[in-house]
Short mmCIF file of C-alpha atoms in Angstrom, two decimals:
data_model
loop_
_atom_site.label_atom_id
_atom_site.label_comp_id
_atom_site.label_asym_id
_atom_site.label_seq_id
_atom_site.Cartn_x
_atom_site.Cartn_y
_atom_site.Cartn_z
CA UNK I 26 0.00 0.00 0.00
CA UNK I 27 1.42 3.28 -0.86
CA UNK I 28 2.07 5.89 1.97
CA UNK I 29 3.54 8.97 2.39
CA UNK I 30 6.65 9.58 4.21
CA UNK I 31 8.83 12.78 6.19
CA UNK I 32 11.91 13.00 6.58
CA UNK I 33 12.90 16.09 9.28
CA UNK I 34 14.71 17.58 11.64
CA UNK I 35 12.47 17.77 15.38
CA UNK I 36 14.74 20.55 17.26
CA UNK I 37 14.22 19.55 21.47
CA UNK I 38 11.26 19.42 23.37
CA UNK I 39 11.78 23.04 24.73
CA UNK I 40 12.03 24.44 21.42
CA UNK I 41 8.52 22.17 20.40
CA UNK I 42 6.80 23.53 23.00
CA UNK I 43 7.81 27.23 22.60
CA UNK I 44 6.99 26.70 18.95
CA UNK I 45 3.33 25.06 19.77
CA UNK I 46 2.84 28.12 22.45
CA UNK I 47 3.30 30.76 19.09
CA UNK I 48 1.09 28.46 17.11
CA UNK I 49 -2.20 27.95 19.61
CA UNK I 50 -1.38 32.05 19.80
CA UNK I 51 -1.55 32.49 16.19
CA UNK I 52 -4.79 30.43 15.88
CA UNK I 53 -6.73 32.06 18.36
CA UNK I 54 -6.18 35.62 16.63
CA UNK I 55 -6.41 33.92 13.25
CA UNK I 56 -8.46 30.82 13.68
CA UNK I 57 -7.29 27.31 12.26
CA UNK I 58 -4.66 27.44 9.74
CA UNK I 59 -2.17 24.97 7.52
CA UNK I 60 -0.27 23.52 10.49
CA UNK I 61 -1.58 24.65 13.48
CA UNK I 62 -1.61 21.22 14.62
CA UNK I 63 1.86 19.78 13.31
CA UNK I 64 4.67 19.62 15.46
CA UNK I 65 7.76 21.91 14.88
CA UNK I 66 10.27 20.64 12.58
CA UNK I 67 12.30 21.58 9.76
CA UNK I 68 11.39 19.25 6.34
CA UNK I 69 14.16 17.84 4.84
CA UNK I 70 12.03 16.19 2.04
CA UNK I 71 8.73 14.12 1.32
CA UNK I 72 8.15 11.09 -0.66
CA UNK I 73 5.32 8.41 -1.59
CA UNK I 74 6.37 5.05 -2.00
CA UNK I 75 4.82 1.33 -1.23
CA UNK I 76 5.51 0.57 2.91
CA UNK I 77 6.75 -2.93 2.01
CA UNK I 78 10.26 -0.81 0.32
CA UNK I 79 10.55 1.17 3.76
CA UNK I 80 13.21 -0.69 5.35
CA UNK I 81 15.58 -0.51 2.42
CA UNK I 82 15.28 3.27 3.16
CA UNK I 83 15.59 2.98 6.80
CA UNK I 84 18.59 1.38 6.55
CA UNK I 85 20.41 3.67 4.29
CA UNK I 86 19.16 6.75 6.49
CA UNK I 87 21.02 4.92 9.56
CA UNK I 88 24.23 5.10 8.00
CA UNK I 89 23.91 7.99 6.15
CA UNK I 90 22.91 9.54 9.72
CA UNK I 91 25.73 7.48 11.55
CA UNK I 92 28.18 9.57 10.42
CA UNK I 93 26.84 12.65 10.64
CA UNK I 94 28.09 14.44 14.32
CA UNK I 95 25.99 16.65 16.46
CA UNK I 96 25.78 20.21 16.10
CA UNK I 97 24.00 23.25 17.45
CA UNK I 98 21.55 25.53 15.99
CA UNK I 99 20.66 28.69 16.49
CA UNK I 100 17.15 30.42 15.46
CA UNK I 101 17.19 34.29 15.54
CA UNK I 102 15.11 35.19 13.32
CA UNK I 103 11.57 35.59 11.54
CA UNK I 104 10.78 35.36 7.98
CA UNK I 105 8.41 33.99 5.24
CA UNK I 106 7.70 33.45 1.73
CA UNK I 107 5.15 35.49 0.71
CA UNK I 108 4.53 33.46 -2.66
CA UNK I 109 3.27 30.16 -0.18
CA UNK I 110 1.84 32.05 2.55
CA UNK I 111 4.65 30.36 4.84
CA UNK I 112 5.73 32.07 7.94
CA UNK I 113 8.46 30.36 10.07
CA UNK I 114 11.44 31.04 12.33
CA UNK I 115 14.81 31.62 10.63
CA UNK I 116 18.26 29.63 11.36
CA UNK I 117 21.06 32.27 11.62
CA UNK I 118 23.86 32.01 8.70
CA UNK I 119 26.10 29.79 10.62
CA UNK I 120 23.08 27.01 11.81
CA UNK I 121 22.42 27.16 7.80
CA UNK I 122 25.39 26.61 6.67
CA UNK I 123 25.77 23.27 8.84
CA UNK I 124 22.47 22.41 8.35
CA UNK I 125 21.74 22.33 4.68
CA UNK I 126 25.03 19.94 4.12
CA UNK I 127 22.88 17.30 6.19
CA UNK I 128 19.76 17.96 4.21
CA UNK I 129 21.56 17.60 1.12
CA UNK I 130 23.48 14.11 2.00
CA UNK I 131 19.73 13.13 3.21
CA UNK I 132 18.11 13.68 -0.05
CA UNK I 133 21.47 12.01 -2.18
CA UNK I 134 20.52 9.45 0.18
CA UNK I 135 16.72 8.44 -0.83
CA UNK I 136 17.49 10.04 -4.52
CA UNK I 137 16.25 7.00 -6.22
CA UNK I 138 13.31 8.50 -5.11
CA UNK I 139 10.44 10.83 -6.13
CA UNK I 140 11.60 13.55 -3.40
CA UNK I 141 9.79 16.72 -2.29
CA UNK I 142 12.70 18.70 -1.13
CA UNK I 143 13.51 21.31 0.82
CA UNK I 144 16.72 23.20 0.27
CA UNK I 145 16.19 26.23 2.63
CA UNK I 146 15.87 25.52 6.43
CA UNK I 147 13.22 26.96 8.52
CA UNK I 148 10.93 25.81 11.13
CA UNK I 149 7.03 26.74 10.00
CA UNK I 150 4.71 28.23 12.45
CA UNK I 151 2.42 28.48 9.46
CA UNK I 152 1.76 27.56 5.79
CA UNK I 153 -0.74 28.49 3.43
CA UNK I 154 -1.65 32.02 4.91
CA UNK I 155 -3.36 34.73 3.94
CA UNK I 156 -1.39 37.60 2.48
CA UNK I 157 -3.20 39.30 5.66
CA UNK I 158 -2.66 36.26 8.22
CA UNK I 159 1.10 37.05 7.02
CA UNK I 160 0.98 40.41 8.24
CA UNK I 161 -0.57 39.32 11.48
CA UNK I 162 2.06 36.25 12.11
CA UNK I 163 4.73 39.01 11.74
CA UNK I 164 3.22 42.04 13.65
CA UNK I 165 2.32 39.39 16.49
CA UNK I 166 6.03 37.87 16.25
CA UNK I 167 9.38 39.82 16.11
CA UNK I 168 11.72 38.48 18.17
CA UNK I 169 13.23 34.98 18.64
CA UNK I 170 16.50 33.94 19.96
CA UNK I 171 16.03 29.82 20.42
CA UNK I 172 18.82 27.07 20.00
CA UNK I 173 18.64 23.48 20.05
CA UNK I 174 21.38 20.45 19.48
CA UNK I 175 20.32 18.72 15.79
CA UNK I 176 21.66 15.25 16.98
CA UNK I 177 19.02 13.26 14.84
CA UNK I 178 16.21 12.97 12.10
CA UNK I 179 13.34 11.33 12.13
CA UNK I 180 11.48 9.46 9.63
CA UNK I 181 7.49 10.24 9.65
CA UNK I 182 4.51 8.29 8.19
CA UNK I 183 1.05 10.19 6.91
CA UNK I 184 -1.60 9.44 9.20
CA UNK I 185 -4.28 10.25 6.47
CA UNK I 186 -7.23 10.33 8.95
CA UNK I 187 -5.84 13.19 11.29
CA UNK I 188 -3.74 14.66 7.95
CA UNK I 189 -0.87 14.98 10.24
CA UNK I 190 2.63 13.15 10.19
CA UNK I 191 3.54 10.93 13.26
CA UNK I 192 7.20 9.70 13.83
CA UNK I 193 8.07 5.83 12.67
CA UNK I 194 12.13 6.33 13.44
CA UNK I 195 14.61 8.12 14.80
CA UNK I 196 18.14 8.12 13.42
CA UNK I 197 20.76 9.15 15.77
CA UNK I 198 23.93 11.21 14.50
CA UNK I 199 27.10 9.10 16.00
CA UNK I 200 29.77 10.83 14.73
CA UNK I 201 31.26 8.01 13.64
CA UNK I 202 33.79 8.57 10.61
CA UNK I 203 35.05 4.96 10.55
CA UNK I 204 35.09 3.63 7.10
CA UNK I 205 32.52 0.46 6.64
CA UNK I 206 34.31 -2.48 7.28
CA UNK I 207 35.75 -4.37 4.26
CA UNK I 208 36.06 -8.34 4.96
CA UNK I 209 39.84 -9.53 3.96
CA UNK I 210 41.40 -12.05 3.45
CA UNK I 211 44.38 -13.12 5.46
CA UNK I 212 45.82 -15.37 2.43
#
């Protein structure tokens, strides 16, 4: 049965909740909006595919993400893209710079296939606005200063009935630079 899948970035549980605070604040000035509901994260790319191929992709996200090492990021600012209606919180030039290497190895990764990507990283407070929502989002938000360790992805399924993404793995960033190991022969 075909599904459709997430890959992303969940910053820690502070930063969640801050992020769900702004969004229940949002909705009750603006009522129910694109993502009110979905936990903050920062999309590294969508795909559909049949769940019987999953694990293939599982296992090449572990040790693409096994290598990868820990890192902080740092959120300063707001922004959006007027064009989508997308208002969202802003990694400074440094957290970009370290982030957008990962997102790129991650969509290399699962290349074979169909990918939604997403090349610039932001966390969304809200899609799909009005051109006058936007101006709300922005007059009601101005300042951020939030950081968060990106130590692992996760790997969301659809949940068509609630239209919201739940988490089916977590893939930890070890650090580990070793090469794979090569079986040789002695003789």
């Amino acid at each position: 049965m075909e599904k459709k899948y997430s890959v992303a970035i969940y910053p820690s549980q502070d930063v969640i909740d801050s992020v769900k605070t702004m969004k229940d604040y949002l909705k009750s000035k603006i009522n129910w909006y694109n993502s009110c509901n979905s936990v903050a994260h920062i999309t590294i790319c969508e795909f559909t595919i049949d769940d019987s191929q999953i694990d293939t992709f599982r296992q090449k996200l572990f040790k693409t993400c096994d290598t990868f090492t820990p890192f902080s990021v740092h959120l300063d600012h707001f922004s959006s893209y007027e064009n989508s209606g997308a208002f969202f919180i802003a990694p400074n030039e440094d957290s970009k710079n370290k982030l957008k290497p990962v997102m790129k190895k991650i969509q290399e990764t699962l290349k074979s296939l169909k990918l939604k990507k997403s090349d610039d990283p932001h966390l969304s407070i809200g899609r799909k606005l009005t051109a006058e929502n936007l101006k709300i989002a922005s007059q009601l938000f101005t300042t951020i200063d939030i950081d968060f360790l990106c130590k692992e992805i996760v790997l969301r399924e659809l949940d068509p009935a609630k239209k919201q993404f739940f988490v089916i793995d977590t893939f930890t960033f070890n650090g580990n630079t070793q090469p794979e190991f090569v079986q040789g022969s002695l003789f």
